[in-house]
Amino acid sequence: MTIEQAKKVLAKADQTHVLRFWDTLNAAERDALLAQINEIDFNEVARMQRMLTDKSTAAAVTPRPAPVTKWTRRKYDEAFAVGEEQLRRGRVAVLLVAGGQGSRLGYDGPKGAYGIGPVSDMPLFYFHARKIVRLIHLYGKPVPFYIMTSDVNDAATRACFEDYDYFGLNPEDVIFFKQGVWPALDAEGRLILEAPGRIFVSPDGHGGTLTALAKNGCLDDMTARGIRSVFYFQVDNPLVDIADPAFIGLHMLQSAELSLKLCLKSSPTEKMGQVTLLDNGRIGMIEYSELTPKQAARFKYGSPAIHVFSLAFLKRMARKDMPLHLAHKKIPCVNDAGRPVTPKEPNGYKFEKFIFDVLPDARKVVCLAFDRDDEFSPVKNATGDDSPATCRMALQAKWRRWLAEAGVTVPESIPVEIDPAIANGADELKQGLIFG
Ligand code: UTP
């Protein structure tokens, strides 16, 4: 983009203030600013501005828990067989969203590089990747692993995989792609400069996954590989049962477009998404912050963001404008002299898209109950609940259960760790399956 083109675009969008320090910028700063302007989708900016001025509130949703499927032995076995067949045919991909900033954990690096192994101190990425190594050995077909990063952590995420030799995966089947960024706006709907030559931008939220998948050619890549189902999960939960065949199988058997695993909440007000039945019979998600404690108590289950998407549904949704969510935040900016200012009060609005906003568009949704002790213990905070300490305890408790079932008792004083490529459960430990 040339400066003349930039001036035209900005004038049309009423954002010419972005160039007010142009004369003071050096050549590199000018190039970077033009590249930023070129990247901004001004149609989306107009949508954000409308949101700032639109005072109408969204129609209230009556909170009603969605029906939840529970396993019976017969249903499980049937679904498991179907899921295994999908894996054997190479129809399953894995999608990890790892573009977040992990600010609550306060770790200097991508959250996935955080050492969580109770014995090995191996990073969260290791626990995810090694589960995929197991699936590939077990079913004999590649399971492509798509990892969404962000501008802030892309290089460090790739470096982590390089450092560990992709944890035993084939690098051709590990596909990194970056999520988009969005500018923030001040109360007048103007872009905010965080430096004289730089517009403030931040990740567009996990709902940005759909656009990013499409923009980076990942949906086409999945199609070319013959993928049907995409297993989606978040980086902070090393207990997740990746591409669990029974879950995939149930999704297929029910011809679902989107399936969700739900677990019992640890308390009525636990901060989890609540899956609700909408008046039109479709399924939606209500954020915990939108419910009164009394309403929240009606929901026994919460969503830890473990999903299966059909590829066809992802493609349909990638073409659709998703709702925007705005948050009033303190945004670093410059004063009229171009000097950096750290605001003490919120001075602008950040916009994000949330992945669960696609739910009401899904023609068929399956909600499956699972046991959280086995599959969910996220690393969110540095200390206290949902911290590395609670997660390591949950990992160890799970492995000890497997070992006990396999006839091995390990004293509590000895820490245990099982390479996820070796076994997923007591039966495999007993059989001594050793891979990769
Ligand atoms: P969280 O909501 O826990 O956010 O993300 P976070 O950024 O990891 O942590 P905090 O809130 O700053 O402490 C849930 C999942 O969604 C991903 C995260 O990487 C995590 O796997 N995510 C979040 C993205 O990929 N992009 C985003 O813009 C936000």
CSV table of C-alpha atoms and ligand atoms in Angstrom, one decimal:
chain,number,residue,atom,x,y,z
A,1,MET,CA,0.0,0.0,0.0
A,2,THR,CA,1.3,3.5,-0.8
A,3,ILE,CA,0.9,6.6,1.3
A,4,GLU,CA,-1.6,7.9,-1.3
A,5,GLN,CA,-3.7,4.8,-1.1
A,6,ALA,CA,-3.6,4.9,2.7
A,7,LYS,CA,-4.7,8.5,2.8
A,8,LYS,CA,-7.7,7.6,0.6
A,9,VAL,CA,-8.7,4.6,2.7
A,10,LEU,CA,-8.4,6.5,5.9
A,11,ALA,CA,-10.2,9.6,4.7
A,12,LYS,CA,-13.1,7.3,3.6
A,13,ALA,CA,-13.2,5.8,7.1
A,14,ASP,CA,-12.8,9.1,8.8
A,15,GLN,CA,-9.5,7.9,10.4
A,16,THR,CA,-6.9,10.4,9.1
A,17,HIS,CA,-5.6,11.1,12.6
A,18,VAL,CA,-3.7,7.8,12.2
A,19,LEU,CA,-1.2,9.6,10.0
A,20,ARG,CA,-0.7,12.7,12.2
A,21,PHE,CA,2.9,11.8,13.1
A,22,TRP,CA,3.8,10.6,9.6
A,23,ASP,CA,6.4,13.3,9.1
A,24,THR,CA,8.3,12.2,12.2
A,25,LEU,CA,8.5,8.5,11.2
A,26,ASN,CA,11.6,6.8,9.7
A,27,ALA,CA,11.3,4.6,6.6
A,28,ALA,CA,10.9,1.3,8.5
A,29,GLU,CA,8.2,2.8,10.8
A,30,ARG,CA,6.4,4.2,7.7
A,31,ASP,CA,6.4,0.8,6.0
A,32,ALA,CA,5.1,-0.9,9.1
A,33,LEU,CA,2.3,1.6,9.5
A,34,LEU,CA,1.2,1.2,5.9
A,35,ALA,CA,1.3,-2.6,6.3
A,36,GLN,CA,-0.9,-2.2,9.4
A,37,ILE,CA,-3.4,0.0,7.6
A,38,ASN,CA,-3.5,-2.4,4.7
A,39,GLU,CA,-4.4,-5.3,7.0
A,40,ILE,CA,-7.3,-3.5,8.7
A,41,ASP,CA,-10.7,-4.5,7.5
A,42,PHE,CA,-12.6,-1.2,7.5
A,43,ASN,CA,-15.9,-2.9,7.0
A,44,GLU,CA,-15.3,-4.6,10.4
A,45,VAL,CA,-14.3,-1.3,11.9
A,46,ALA,CA,-17.6,0.2,10.7
A,47,ARG,CA,-19.4,-2.7,12.4
A,48,MET,CA,-17.5,-2.0,15.6
A,49,GLN,CA,-18.4,1.7,15.4
A,50,ARG,CA,-22.1,0.8,14.9
A,51,MET,CA,-21.8,-1.4,18.0
A,52,LEU,CA,-20.5,1.6,20.1
A,53,THR,CA,-23.4,3.8,19.1
A,54,ASP,CA,-26.2,1.1,19.1
A,55,LYS,CA,-27.8,1.3,22.5
A,56,SER,CA,-30.3,-1.5,21.9
A,57,THR,CA,-29.7,-4.5,24.0
A,58,ALA,CA,-29.7,-8.1,22.7
A,59,ALA,CA,-33.0,-10.0,23.2
A,60,ALA,CA,-32.8,-11.7,26.6
A,61,VAL,CA,-32.5,-15.5,26.4
A,62,THR,CA,-34.5,-17.5,28.9
A,63,PRO,CA,-31.8,-19.7,30.5
A,64,ARG,CA,-32.9,-23.4,30.1
A,65,PRO,CA,-30.3,-26.2,30.4
A,66,ALA,CA,-29.9,-28.0,27.1
A,67,PRO,CA,-30.4,-31.8,27.1
A,68,VAL,CA,-27.3,-33.8,27.9
A,69,THR,CA,-26.5,-37.2,26.6
A,70,LYS,CA,-25.0,-39.8,29.0
A,71,TRP,CA,-23.2,-42.9,28.0
A,72,THR,CA,-24.7,-46.4,28.3
A,73,ARG,CA,-22.3,-49.3,27.7
A,74,ARG,CA,-24.0,-50.1,24.4
A,75,LYS,CA,-24.1,-46.5,23.1
A,76,TYR,CA,-20.5,-46.1,24.1
A,77,ASP,CA,-19.3,-49.2,22.3
A,78,GLU,CA,-21.2,-48.4,19.2
A,79,ALA,CA,-19.9,-44.9,19.1
A,80,PHE,CA,-16.4,-46.0,19.9
A,81,ALA,CA,-16.3,-48.3,16.9
A,82,VAL,CA,-17.6,-45.6,14.5
A,83,GLY,CA,-15.0,-43.1,15.8
A,84,GLU,CA,-12.2,-45.7,15.5
A,85,GLU,CA,-13.2,-46.3,11.9
A,86,GLN,CA,-13.0,-42.5,11.2
A,87,LEU,CA,-9.5,-42.5,12.6
A,88,ARG,CA,-8.5,-45.5,10.6
A,89,ARG,CA,-9.7,-43.8,7.5
A,90,GLY,CA,-7.7,-40.6,8.3
A,91,ARG,CA,-10.9,-38.5,8.5
A,92,VAL,CA,-10.1,-36.7,11.8
A,93,ALA,CA,-8.1,-33.5,12.4
A,94,VAL,CA,-7.2,-31.9,15.6
A,95,LEU,CA,-7.5,-28.1,16.2
A,96,LEU,CA,-5.8,-26.4,19.1
A,97,VAL,CA,-6.5,-22.8,19.9
A,98,ALA,CA,-3.3,-21.4,21.5
A,99,GLY,CA,-3.4,-17.7,20.5
A,100,GLY,CA,-4.4,-16.4,23.9
A,101,GLN,CA,-2.1,-14.2,26.0
A,102,GLY,CA,-2.4,-16.2,29.2
A,103,SER,CA,-2.3,-13.1,31.2
A,104,ARG,CA,-3.7,-14.7,34.4
A,105,LEU,CA,-0.9,-17.3,34.5
A,106,GLY,CA,1.6,-14.5,34.0
A,107,TYR,CA,4.1,-16.7,32.2
A,108,ASP,CA,6.5,-15.1,29.8
A,109,GLY,CA,5.9,-17.2,26.7
A,110,PRO,CA,3.1,-19.1,25.0
A,111,LYS,CA,1.1,-20.9,27.6
A,112,GLY,CA,1.6,-24.2,25.7
A,113,ALA,CA,5.4,-23.9,26.4
A,114,TYR,CA,4.7,-23.8,30.2
A,115,GLY,CA,6.3,-26.8,31.9
A,116,ILE,CA,3.5,-28.9,33.5
A,117,GLY,CA,4.9,-32.4,33.6
A,118,PRO,CA,5.0,-33.3,37.3
A,119,VAL,CA,8.2,-35.4,36.8
A,120,SER,CA,9.6,-34.3,33.4
A,121,ASP,CA,8.5,-30.6,33.5
A,122,MET,CA,7.6,-31.1,29.9
A,123,PRO,CA,5.4,-28.3,28.4
A,124,LEU,CA,1.6,-28.4,27.9
A,125,PHE,CA,2.3,-28.9,24.1
A,126,TYR,CA,4.1,-32.2,24.8
A,127,PHE,CA,1.0,-33.6,26.5
A,128,HIS,CA,-1.2,-32.7,23.5
A,129,ALA,CA,1.2,-33.8,20.8
A,130,ARG,CA,2.1,-37.1,22.4
A,131,LYS,CA,-1.6,-38.1,22.4
A,132,ILE,CA,-1.7,-37.5,18.7
A,133,VAL,CA,1.5,-39.7,18.3
A,134,ARG,CA,-0.4,-42.5,20.0
A,135,LEU,CA,-3.5,-42.1,17.7
A,136,ILE,CA,-1.3,-42.2,14.6
A,137,HIS,CA,0.5,-45.4,15.7
A,138,LEU,CA,-2.8,-47.0,16.8
A,139,TYR,CA,-4.8,-46.2,13.7
A,140,GLY,CA,-2.1,-46.0,11.1
A,141,LYS,CA,-3.2,-42.7,9.5
A,142,PRO,CA,-2.0,-39.1,9.9
A,143,VAL,CA,-4.0,-37.0,12.2
A,144,PRO,CA,-3.2,-33.4,11.1
A,145,PHE,CA,-2.6,-31.1,14.0
A,146,TYR,CA,-3.7,-27.4,13.4
A,147,ILE,CA,-2.4,-25.0,15.9
A,148,MET,CA,-3.7,-21.4,16.1
A,149,THR,CA,-1.2,-18.9,17.4
A,150,SER,CA,-1.2,-15.2,17.5
A,151,ASP,CA,1.3,-12.4,16.4
A,152,VAL,CA,2.6,-12.3,20.0
A,153,ASN,CA,3.4,-16.1,20.4
A,154,ASP,CA,3.7,-17.5,16.9
A,155,ALA,CA,7.5,-17.6,16.7
A,156,ALA,CA,7.9,-18.9,20.2
A,157,THR,CA,5.3,-21.6,19.6
A,158,ARG,CA,7.1,-22.8,16.5
A,159,ALA,CA,10.4,-22.7,18.3
A,160,CYS,CA,9.0,-24.8,21.1
A,161,PHE,CA,8.0,-27.5,18.6
A,162,GLU,CA,11.4,-27.3,16.9
A,163,ASP,CA,13.3,-27.6,20.2
A,164,TYR,CA,11.5,-30.8,21.0
A,165,ASP,CA,11.6,-32.3,17.5
A,166,TYR,CA,7.8,-31.9,17.2
A,167,PHE,CA,7.4,-34.3,20.1
A,168,GLY,CA,7.6,-37.2,17.7
A,169,LEU,CA,5.1,-35.9,15.1
A,170,ASN,CA,5.8,-35.4,11.4
A,171,PRO,CA,6.3,-31.7,10.9
A,172,GLU,CA,4.3,-31.9,7.7
A,173,ASP,CA,1.2,-32.7,9.8
A,174,VAL,CA,1.7,-29.9,12.2
A,175,ILE,CA,0.2,-26.8,10.8
A,176,PHE,CA,0.6,-23.5,12.5
A,177,PHE,CA,-1.6,-20.6,11.6
A,178,LYS,CA,-2.0,-17.1,13.1
A,179,GLN,CA,-5.3,-15.7,14.3
A,180,GLY,CA,-6.2,-12.2,13.2
A,181,VAL,CA,-5.9,-9.0,15.1
A,182,TRP,CA,-8.3,-6.2,15.5
A,183,PRO,CA,-7.8,-2.6,16.3
A,184,ALA,CA,-9.4,-1.0,19.4
A,185,LEU,CA,-11.5,2.1,19.2
A,186,ASP,CA,-11.9,5.1,21.5
A,187,ALA,CA,-15.3,6.3,22.6
A,188,GLU,CA,-15.6,8.3,19.4
A,189,GLY,CA,-15.0,5.3,17.3
A,190,ARG,CA,-11.4,6.3,16.3
A,191,LEU,CA,-8.5,3.9,15.9
A,192,ILE,CA,-5.9,4.3,18.8
A,193,LEU,CA,-2.2,4.9,18.2
A,194,GLU,CA,0.0,3.1,20.7
A,195,ALA,CA,3.1,4.7,19.2
A,196,PRO,CA,3.4,7.5,16.7
A,197,GLY,CA,3.8,4.9,13.9
A,198,ARG,CA,1.8,2.0,15.3
A,199,ILE,CA,-2.0,1.4,15.6
A,200,PHE,CA,-3.0,-0.6,18.7
A,201,VAL,CA,-4.2,-4.1,17.8
A,202,SER,CA,-5.0,-7.2,19.8
A,203,PRO,CA,-6.1,-10.8,19.1
A,204,ASP,CA,-9.6,-11.1,17.8
A,205,GLY,CA,-10.7,-13.8,20.3
A,206,HIS,CA,-11.1,-17.6,19.9
A,207,GLY,CA,-14.0,-16.9,17.5
A,208,GLY,CA,-11.4,-15.6,15.1
A,209,THR,CA,-10.4,-19.2,14.6
A,210,LEU,CA,-12.9,-19.6,11.7
A,211,THR,CA,-11.7,-16.6,9.7
A,212,ALA,CA,-8.1,-17.5,10.4
A,213,LEU,CA,-8.6,-21.2,9.3
A,214,ALA,CA,-10.2,-20.0,6.0
A,215,LYS,CA,-7.7,-17.2,5.4
A,216,ASN,CA,-4.7,-19.4,5.9
A,217,GLY,CA,-5.9,-22.1,3.7
A,218,CYS,CA,-6.4,-24.6,6.5
A,219,LEU,CA,-10.0,-25.5,5.5
A,220,ASP,CA,-8.8,-26.3,2.0
A,221,ASP,CA,-6.0,-28.3,3.4
A,222,MET,CA,-8.4,-30.3,5.5
A,223,THR,CA,-10.6,-30.9,2.5
A,224,ALA,CA,-7.6,-32.1,0.4
A,225,ARG,CA,-6.7,-34.5,3.3
A,226,GLY,CA,-10.2,-36.0,3.3
A,227,ILE,CA,-11.0,-34.7,6.8
A,228,ARG,CA,-14.7,-34.9,8.0
A,229,SER,CA,-14.5,-34.1,11.7
A,230,VAL,CA,-12.3,-31.6,13.6
A,231,PHE,CA,-11.6,-32.1,17.3
A,232,TYR,CA,-11.3,-28.7,19.0
A,233,PHE,CA,-9.7,-27.9,22.4
A,234,GLN,CA,-7.9,-25.3,24.4
A,235,VAL,CA,-4.2,-25.2,25.2
A,236,ASP,CA,-4.5,-25.1,29.0
A,237,ASN,CA,-6.0,-28.5,29.7
A,238,PRO,CA,-3.4,-31.4,29.6
A,239,LEU,CA,-6.1,-33.9,30.7
A,240,VAL,CA,-8.1,-33.6,27.5
A,241,ASP,CA,-8.8,-36.8,25.7
A,242,ILE,CA,-7.8,-35.7,22.2
A,243,ALA,CA,-10.0,-37.1,19.3
A,244,ASP,CA,-11.7,-39.5,21.7
A,245,PRO,CA,-13.1,-42.1,19.3
A,246,ALA,CA,-16.4,-42.4,21.3
A,247,PHE,CA,-17.0,-38.7,21.1
A,248,ILE,CA,-16.2,-38.5,17.4
A,249,GLY,CA,-18.3,-41.6,16.8
A,250,LEU,CA,-21.3,-40.1,18.6
A,251,HIS,CA,-21.0,-36.9,16.6
A,252,MET,CA,-21.1,-39.0,13.4
A,253,LEU,CA,-23.9,-41.3,14.5
A,254,GLN,CA,-26.1,-38.3,15.4
A,255,SER,CA,-25.1,-36.4,12.1
A,256,ALA,CA,-24.2,-33.5,14.3
A,257,GLU,CA,-22.6,-30.3,13.0
A,258,LEU,CA,-21.2,-29.5,16.4
A,259,SER,CA,-20.7,-31.6,19.5
A,260,LEU,CA,-19.8,-30.4,23.0
A,261,LYS,CA,-18.4,-32.2,26.0
A,262,LEU,CA,-20.0,-30.9,29.2
A,263,CYS,CA,-19.0,-31.7,32.8
A,264,LEU,CA,-20.6,-31.2,36.1
A,265,LYS,CA,-19.7,-27.8,37.5
A,266,SER,CA,-17.7,-27.8,40.7
A,267,SER,CA,-20.0,-25.1,42.2
A,268,PRO,CA,-23.2,-23.5,40.9
A,269,THR,CA,-21.4,-20.3,40.1
A,270,GLU,CA,-18.3,-21.9,38.5
A,271,LYS,CA,-17.1,-19.6,35.6
A,272,MET,CA,-18.0,-21.9,32.7
A,273,GLY,CA,-20.2,-21.4,29.6
A,274,GLN,CA,-23.7,-22.7,30.2
A,275,VAL,CA,-25.3,-24.5,27.3
A,276,THR,CA,-28.9,-23.4,26.9
A,277,LEU,CA,-31.9,-24.5,24.8
A,278,LEU,CA,-33.2,-21.6,22.8
A,279,ASP,CA,-36.8,-20.8,22.1
A,280,ASN,CA,-36.4,-21.9,18.5
A,281,GLY,CA,-35.2,-25.3,19.6
A,282,ARG,CA,-31.6,-24.6,18.7
A,283,ILE,CA,-28.7,-24.6,21.2
A,284,GLY,CA,-26.9,-21.5,22.5
A,285,MET,CA,-24.3,-20.6,25.1
A,286,ILE,CA,-24.8,-18.1,27.9
A,287,GLU,CA,-21.8,-16.7,29.6
A,288,TYR,CA,-21.6,-17.2,33.4
A,289,SER,CA,-21.4,-13.4,33.8
A,290,GLU,CA,-24.8,-13.0,32.2
A,291,LEU,CA,-26.6,-15.2,34.8
A,292,THR,CA,-27.8,-14.4,38.3
A,293,PRO,CA,-26.6,-16.9,40.9
A,294,LYS,CA,-30.1,-18.4,41.0
A,295,GLN,CA,-30.2,-18.9,37.2
A,296,ALA,CA,-26.6,-20.3,37.2
A,297,ALA,CA,-27.7,-22.8,39.8
A,298,ARG,CA,-30.2,-24.3,37.4
A,299,PHE,CA,-27.3,-25.4,35.1
A,300,LYS,CA,-25.6,-28.5,36.5
A,301,TYR,CA,-23.2,-28.7,33.5
A,302,GLY,CA,-20.7,-26.3,32.1
A,303,SER,CA,-18.6,-26.3,28.9
A,304,PRO,CA,-14.8,-26.5,29.0
A,305,ALA,CA,-14.6,-25.9,25.2
A,306,ILE,CA,-14.0,-29.4,24.1
A,307,HIS,CA,-15.8,-29.8,20.8
A,308,VAL,CA,-16.1,-31.7,17.5
A,309,PHE,CA,-17.0,-29.7,14.4
A,310,SER,CA,-18.0,-31.2,11.1
A,311,LEU,CA,-15.7,-29.7,8.5
A,312,ALA,CA,-18.8,-28.7,6.4
A,313,PHE,CA,-20.1,-26.6,9.3
A,314,LEU,CA,-16.8,-24.9,9.8
A,315,LYS,CA,-16.7,-23.9,6.1
A,316,ARG,CA,-20.3,-22.6,6.3
A,317,MET,CA,-19.5,-20.6,9.5
A,318,ALA,CA,-16.3,-19.1,8.1
A,319,ARG,CA,-18.3,-17.2,5.5
A,320,LYS,CA,-20.6,-15.7,8.2
A,321,ASP,CA,-20.1,-12.5,10.2
A,322,MET,CA,-19.9,-13.5,13.8
A,323,PRO,CA,-21.3,-11.3,16.6
A,324,LEU,CA,-18.8,-8.9,18.3
A,325,HIS,CA,-18.2,-8.6,22.0
A,326,LEU,CA,-16.8,-5.5,23.4
A,327,ALA,CA,-14.8,-4.8,26.5
A,328,HIS,CA,-13.9,-1.4,28.0
A,329,LYS,CA,-10.2,-1.5,28.6
A,330,LYS,CA,-7.1,0.5,29.5
A,331,ILE,CA,-5.3,0.8,26.1
A,332,PRO,CA,-1.7,2.1,25.8
A,333,CYS,CA,-1.7,5.2,23.6
A,334,VAL,CA,0.2,8.4,22.8
A,335,ASN,CA,-0.5,12.0,23.7
A,336,ASP,CA,-0.6,14.9,21.3
A,337,ALA,CA,3.2,15.1,21.5
A,338,GLY,CA,3.5,11.4,20.5
A,339,ARG,CA,4.7,10.4,23.9
A,340,PRO,CA,3.5,7.0,25.4
A,341,VAL,CA,0.7,7.2,28.0
A,342,THR,CA,-0.4,4.4,30.3
A,343,PRO,CA,-4.0,5.2,31.1
A,344,LYS,CA,-5.2,4.8,34.6
A,345,GLU,CA,-8.8,4.3,33.6
A,346,PRO,CA,-10.4,2.5,30.6
A,347,ASN,CA,-9.9,4.7,27.6
A,348,GLY,CA,-11.1,2.5,24.7
A,349,TYR,CA,-12.9,-0.6,23.5
A,350,LYS,CA,-11.4,-4.0,22.5
A,351,PHE,CA,-13.5,-6.3,20.3
A,352,GLU,CA,-13.5,-10.1,20.2
A,353,LYS,CA,-15.4,-12.9,18.6
A,354,PHE,CA,-16.3,-16.0,20.7
A,355,ILE,CA,-16.3,-19.5,19.1
A,356,PHE,CA,-19.5,-20.5,20.9
A,357,ASP,CA,-21.5,-17.9,19.0
A,358,VAL,CA,-21.7,-20.4,16.1
A,359,LEU,CA,-23.8,-22.7,18.2
A,360,PRO,CA,-27.3,-21.5,17.2
A,361,ASP,CA,-26.4,-21.9,13.6
A,362,ALA,CA,-25.7,-25.6,14.0
A,363,ARG,CA,-28.6,-27.7,12.7
A,364,LYS,CA,-27.8,-30.5,15.1
A,365,VAL,CA,-25.8,-30.2,18.3
A,366,VAL,CA,-24.9,-33.1,20.7
A,367,CYS,CA,-24.0,-32.3,24.3
A,368,LEU,CA,-22.2,-35.2,25.9
A,369,ALA,CA,-21.6,-35.5,29.7
A,370,PHE,CA,-18.0,-36.5,30.7
A,371,ASP,CA,-16.2,-37.1,34.0
A,372,ARG,CA,-14.1,-34.0,34.7
A,373,ASP,CA,-11.7,-35.9,37.0
A,374,ASP,CA,-10.5,-37.8,34.0
A,375,GLU,CA,-10.5,-35.0,31.4
A,376,PHE,CA,-10.5,-31.5,32.7
A,377,SER,CA,-8.2,-29.5,34.9
A,378,PRO,CA,-7.1,-26.2,33.2
A,379,VAL,CA,-4.1,-24.1,33.9
A,380,LYS,CA,-5.6,-20.6,34.1
A,381,ASN,CA,-4.2,-18.9,37.2
A,382,ALA,CA,-0.7,-18.7,38.7
A,383,THR,CA,-1.9,-19.9,42.1
A,384,GLY,CA,-5.1,-21.2,43.8
A,385,ASP,CA,-7.9,-22.8,41.7
A,386,ASP,CA,-7.1,-23.9,38.2
A,387,SER,CA,-3.4,-23.4,38.6
A,388,PRO,CA,-0.3,-25.5,37.7
A,389,ALA,CA,-0.5,-27.0,41.2
A,390,THR,CA,-4.1,-28.2,40.9
A,391,CYS,CA,-3.5,-29.4,37.4
A,392,ARG,CA,-0.4,-31.5,38.3
A,393,MET,CA,-2.4,-33.0,41.2
A,394,ALA,CA,-5.2,-33.9,38.8
A,395,LEU,CA,-2.8,-35.4,36.3
A,396,GLN,CA,-1.1,-37.5,38.9
A,397,ALA,CA,-4.4,-38.7,40.4
A,398,LYS,CA,-5.5,-39.9,36.9
A,399,TRP,CA,-2.3,-41.7,36.3
A,400,ARG,CA,-2.3,-43.3,39.7
A,401,ARG,CA,-5.9,-44.5,39.0
A,402,TRP,CA,-4.7,-46.1,35.8
A,403,LEU,CA,-1.7,-47.7,37.5
A,404,ALA,CA,-3.8,-49.0,40.3
A,405,GLU,CA,-6.3,-50.5,37.8
A,406,ALA,CA,-3.3,-52.1,36.0
A,407,GLY,CA,-2.2,-53.6,39.4
A,408,VAL,CA,0.6,-51.2,40.2
A,409,THR,CA,0.5,-49.3,43.4
A,410,VAL,CA,2.8,-46.3,43.7
A,411,PRO,CA,3.3,-44.7,47.1
A,412,GLU,CA,1.9,-41.2,47.3
A,413,SER,CA,5.4,-39.9,48.1
A,414,ILE,CA,6.6,-40.9,44.6
A,415,PRO,CA,5.5,-38.6,41.8
A,416,VAL,CA,4.3,-40.4,38.7
A,417,GLU,CA,4.0,-39.4,35.0
A,418,ILE,CA,3.0,-41.4,32.0
A,419,ASP,CA,4.0,-40.4,28.4
A,420,PRO,CA,0.6,-40.0,26.7
A,421,ALA,CA,2.0,-41.7,23.6
A,422,ILE,CA,2.4,-44.9,25.6
A,423,ALA,CA,-1.1,-45.4,27.0
A,424,ASN,CA,-4.5,-43.9,27.4
A,425,GLY,CA,-5.9,-45.9,30.3
A,426,ALA,CA,-5.2,-48.9,32.4
A,427,ASP,CA,-5.9,-51.5,29.7
A,428,GLU,CA,-3.1,-50.1,27.4
A,429,LEU,CA,-0.7,-49.9,30.4
A,430,LYS,CA,-1.4,-53.6,31.0
A,431,GLN,CA,-0.8,-54.5,27.4
A,432,GLY,CA,2.4,-52.5,27.5
A,433,LEU,CA,1.8,-50.6,24.3
A,434,ILE,CA,4.9,-48.6,23.7
A,435,PHE,CA,5.1,-46.1,20.8
A,436,GLY,CA,7.2,-43.4,19.4
B,1,UTP,P1,-8.7,-17.9,27.8
B,1,UTP,O1,-10.0,-17.3,27.8
B,1,UTP,O2,-8.3,-18.8,29.0
B,1,UTP,O3,-7.6,-16.8,27.6
B,1,UTP,O4,-8.5,-18.8,26.5
B,1,UTP,P2,-6.0,-16.8,27.7
B,1,UTP,O5,-5.5,-15.7,26.8
B,1,UTP,O6,-5.4,-18.1,27.5
B,1,UTP,O7,-5.7,-16.4,29.2
B,1,UTP,P3,-6.0,-15.1,30.1
B,1,UTP,O8,-7.5,-14.9,30.0
B,1,UTP,O9,-5.3,-14.0,29.4
B,1,UTP,O10,-5.5,-15.4,31.4
B,1,UTP,C1,-9.0,-20.0,26.3
B,1,UTP,C2,-8.3,-20.6,25.1
B,1,UTP,O11,-8.6,-19.8,23.9
B,1,UTP,C3,-7.3,-19.5,23.3
B,1,UTP,C4,-6.3,-19.6,24.4
B,1,UTP,O12,-5.0,-19.8,23.9
B,1,UTP,C5,-6.8,-20.8,25.2
B,1,UTP,O13,-6.4,-22.0,24.6
B,1,UTP,N1,-7.4,-18.1,22.8
B,1,UTP,C6,-8.0,-17.1,23.6
B,1,UTP,C7,-7.0,-17.9,21.5
B,1,UTP,O14,-6.5,-18.8,20.8
B,1,UTP,N2,-7.1,-16.6,21.0
B,1,UTP,C8,-7.6,-15.6,21.8
B,1,UTP,O15,-7.7,-14.4,21.3
B,1,UTP,C9,-8.1,-15.8,23.1
